[in-house]
Each structure stands twice: as structure tokens, then as C-alpha cells.
Amino acid sequence: MVYVEEGTVYAAIVTADNRLFARVMNRGEVMVIPRGLIHWQMNVGRTNAKIIATLNSQLPGIQFIARSMFGSRPEVPDEVLEKTFFLDERGINQVRSNFTIMLWHDGQKWRIPWELVADPSLGGGLDLAPDTVTDCLTISLSENES
């Protein structure tokens, strides 16, 4: 659990299935972090921030840091990755490319996690080489969604 005693903090977690949940927290707000998940807090205010964190487990579980930090949906902000791993924008993109595929659609660049492309149950199963660029990709997440 994280409690913000002073200041403004950007707090985030990445779930075991690589989804990013983040928010800006102010004085008096609390975030409960599920056991074993990658998480961080970053001061985004103009003054010093003070947080109180409590821990409760000797059995934290397991999560793969690189896949979670560089392959999450939505993406972990570049500023967090720069400060955590001492990488510039080029290095961040290079590492992210190991966990995502770049696709172009209507002139916009999209990063699609490899598991969506490769998992037939998610409408993927496309046979794309790592350097392949396509002009369109449609992924249906379930038969019930339109």
C-alpha cells in the first residue's frame, strides 16, 4: 500500500498480463498494490513528495520485469523507462521491439504486443516476420465484441 503524505506522485502497476494501470496521486490518496506486481512511484510535482509504503508478504510471486515494463498495454511512459533503466528514446524503442510489432494503419504507427499477434484465440495467428510492416491489422478480441 502507498499513501501520499505530501506532494504529487505518479503511481503505477503492471499486471501479470502486462496491462498498465497508472494515476497521479495527491496528498491523502492511497493505492493498494497487489502482491508480486511490478510497481513504481515518481514525483511529478514541483515540491518534494513524501510517501508511506507498507509491505506484507515474504512470498511476493513472480513477474518478468522486461516483458512487463517494455511490453505493457498501454505503454509505460518513456520518462519512467529512461530513469529506471538509463536508456534514451532509441534504446527504449529497441527493447520494446522485442515485445511488440510495429504496424502502420492510415499513416499512424501502432505497437501490437506479440502475444496478440500470435494467439489464435485473440484473432491473431498471423505469420509475420519481425521486420514485416503491413498496412492494416484487425484483431478481434472476442466473438461477442464488435
Protein backbone atom coordinates (compact mmCIF):
# COMPACT_ATOMS: atom_id res chain seq x y z
CA MET A 1 0.00 0.00 0.00
CA VAL A 2 1.23 3.50 -0.81
CA TYR A 3 -0.07 6.60 0.96
CA VAL A 4 0.88 10.08 -0.30
CA GLU A 5 1.64 12.24 2.73
CA GLU A 6 2.94 15.25 0.77
CA GLY A 7 3.24 16.27 -2.86
CA THR A 8 2.07 14.81 -6.14
CA VAL A 9 3.13 11.34 -7.26
CA TYR A 10 2.61 9.36 -10.48
CA ALA A 11 1.97 5.81 -9.28
CA ALA A 12 1.59 2.76 -11.47
CA ILE A 13 1.43 -1.02 -11.55
CA VAL A 14 1.83 -3.51 -14.38
CA THR A 15 -0.39 -6.58 -14.03
CA ALA A 16 0.78 -10.14 -14.66
CA ASP A 17 -0.80 -9.95 -18.14
CA ASN A 18 1.18 -6.75 -18.87
CA ARG A 19 -1.59 -4.17 -18.51
CA LEU A 20 -0.52 -0.81 -17.12
CA PHE A 21 -2.70 0.91 -14.52
CA ALA A 22 -1.48 4.37 -13.54
CA ARG A 23 -2.68 7.58 -11.99
CA VAL A 24 -1.46 10.81 -10.49
CA MET A 25 -1.97 10.80 -6.74
CA ASN A 26 -2.14 13.81 -4.42
CA ARG A 27 -1.84 14.29 -0.68
CA GLY A 28 -4.10 11.94 1.29
CA GLU A 29 -4.65 9.40 -1.51
CA VAL A 30 -3.89 5.68 -1.25
CA MET A 31 -3.02 3.00 -3.81
CA VAL A 32 -3.15 -0.67 -2.92
CA ILE A 33 -0.63 -2.70 -4.92
CA PRO A 34 -1.48 -6.39 -5.38
CA ARG A 35 1.20 -8.78 -4.15
CA GLY A 36 4.06 -9.50 -6.54
CA LEU A 37 3.28 -6.90 -9.22
CA ILE A 38 5.81 -4.50 -10.65
CA HIS A 39 5.07 -1.00 -9.46
CA TRP A 40 6.64 2.42 -9.06
CA GLN A 41 6.05 5.94 -7.87
CA MET A 42 7.56 9.07 -9.42
CA ASN A 43 7.41 12.62 -8.08
CA VAL A 44 5.65 14.73 -10.73
CA GLY A 45 5.05 17.79 -8.55
CA ARG A 46 7.01 21.00 -8.09
CA THR A 47 7.97 20.22 -4.49
CA ASN A 48 9.38 17.21 -2.68
CA ALA A 49 6.96 14.33 -2.23
CA LYS A 50 6.68 12.04 0.78
CA ILE A 51 5.01 8.63 0.63
CA ILE A 52 4.44 5.95 3.22
CA ALA A 53 4.65 2.41 1.87
CA THR A 54 3.73 -0.79 3.68
CA LEU A 55 4.68 -4.33 2.68
CA ASN A 56 3.01 -7.51 3.84
CA SER A 57 4.45 -10.62 2.23
CA GLN A 58 7.53 -12.80 2.18
CA LEU A 59 6.06 -14.67 -0.83
CA PRO A 60 5.77 -11.97 -3.49
CA GLY A 61 5.12 -14.17 -6.55
CA ILE A 62 6.92 -13.70 -9.85
CA GLN A 63 6.72 -11.30 -12.76
CA PHE A 64 9.17 -10.82 -15.62
CA ILE A 65 10.41 -7.23 -15.48
CA ALA A 66 11.47 -6.70 -19.10
CA ARG A 67 8.23 -8.05 -20.59
CA SER A 68 6.12 -6.12 -18.09
CA MET A 69 7.92 -2.80 -18.43
CA PHE A 70 8.54 -2.81 -22.18
CA GLY A 71 5.56 -4.86 -23.41
CA SER A 72 2.70 -3.46 -21.34
CA ARG A 73 -0.60 -2.08 -22.69
CA PRO A 74 -0.79 0.89 -22.56
CA GLU A 75 2.95 1.55 -22.70
CA VAL A 76 4.90 2.53 -19.62
CA PRO A 77 5.81 6.22 -20.16
CA ASP A 78 9.25 6.77 -21.70
CA GLU A 79 10.25 9.04 -18.80
CA VAL A 80 9.83 6.15 -16.34
CA LEU A 81 11.88 3.79 -18.54
CA GLU A 82 14.59 6.43 -19.08
CA LYS A 83 15.05 6.99 -15.35
CA THR A 84 14.73 3.33 -14.35
CA PHE A 85 16.95 1.71 -16.99
CA PHE A 86 19.16 4.67 -18.03
CA LEU A 87 18.05 4.38 -21.67
CA ASP A 88 17.45 7.06 -24.27
CA GLU A 89 14.49 7.01 -26.69
CA ARG A 90 16.38 4.87 -29.21
CA GLY A 91 17.28 2.28 -26.55
CA ILE A 92 13.71 2.15 -25.27
CA ASN A 93 12.36 1.56 -28.78
CA GLN A 94 14.96 -1.12 -29.39
CA VAL A 95 14.00 -3.05 -26.24
CA ARG A 96 10.26 -2.55 -26.87
CA SER A 97 10.69 -4.05 -30.33
CA ASN A 98 11.48 -7.39 -28.64
CA PHE A 99 7.99 -7.45 -27.12
CA THR A 100 5.87 -5.70 -29.76
CA ILE A 101 5.48 -5.49 -33.53
CA MET A 102 5.20 -2.15 -35.32
CA LEU A 103 2.32 -1.82 -37.76
CA TRP A 104 1.15 1.09 -39.89
CA HIS A 105 -2.53 1.91 -40.45
CA ASP A 106 -3.87 5.09 -42.05
CA GLY A 107 -0.47 6.74 -41.68
CA GLN A 108 -0.22 6.05 -37.93
CA LYS A 109 2.26 3.79 -36.20
CA TRP A 110 0.84 1.17 -33.79
CA ARG A 111 2.67 -1.17 -31.40
CA ILE A 112 0.93 -4.51 -31.07
CA PRO A 113 2.11 -6.94 -28.36
CA TRP A 114 3.44 -10.19 -29.81
CA GLU A 115 1.01 -12.29 -27.78
CA LEU A 116 -1.96 -10.65 -29.57
CA VAL A 117 -0.43 -11.31 -32.97
CA ALA A 118 0.49 -14.91 -32.17
CA ASP A 119 -2.58 -16.06 -30.19
CA PRO A 120 -5.29 -17.50 -32.49
CA SER A 121 -7.87 -17.21 -29.70
CA LEU A 122 -7.40 -13.43 -29.86
CA GLY A 123 -7.86 -13.31 -33.61
CA GLY A 124 -4.12 -13.31 -34.28
CA GLY A 125 -2.06 -16.17 -35.58
CA LEU A 126 -0.59 -14.02 -38.33
CA ASP A 127 2.66 -15.24 -39.86
CA LEU A 128 4.68 -12.03 -39.76
CA ALA A 129 8.46 -11.91 -39.66
CA PRO A 130 9.95 -9.46 -37.10
CA ASP A 131 10.78 -6.88 -39.79
CA THR A 132 7.44 -7.13 -41.59
CA VAL A 133 5.40 -3.97 -41.99
CA THR A 134 1.78 -4.26 -43.02
CA ASP A 135 -0.71 -1.54 -43.86
CA CYS A 136 -3.59 -3.00 -41.85
CA LEU A 137 -4.16 -5.38 -38.96
CA THR A 138 -7.51 -6.23 -37.41
CA ILE A 139 -7.61 -8.16 -34.17
CA SER A 140 -10.96 -9.29 -32.83
CA LEU A 141 -10.73 -9.76 -29.08
CA SER A 142 -13.79 -11.95 -28.83
CA GLU A 143 -16.75 -13.09 -30.87
CA ASN A 144 -19.09 -11.11 -28.62
CA GLU A 145 -17.33 -7.75 -29.08
CA SER A 146 -17.82 -5.70 -32.21
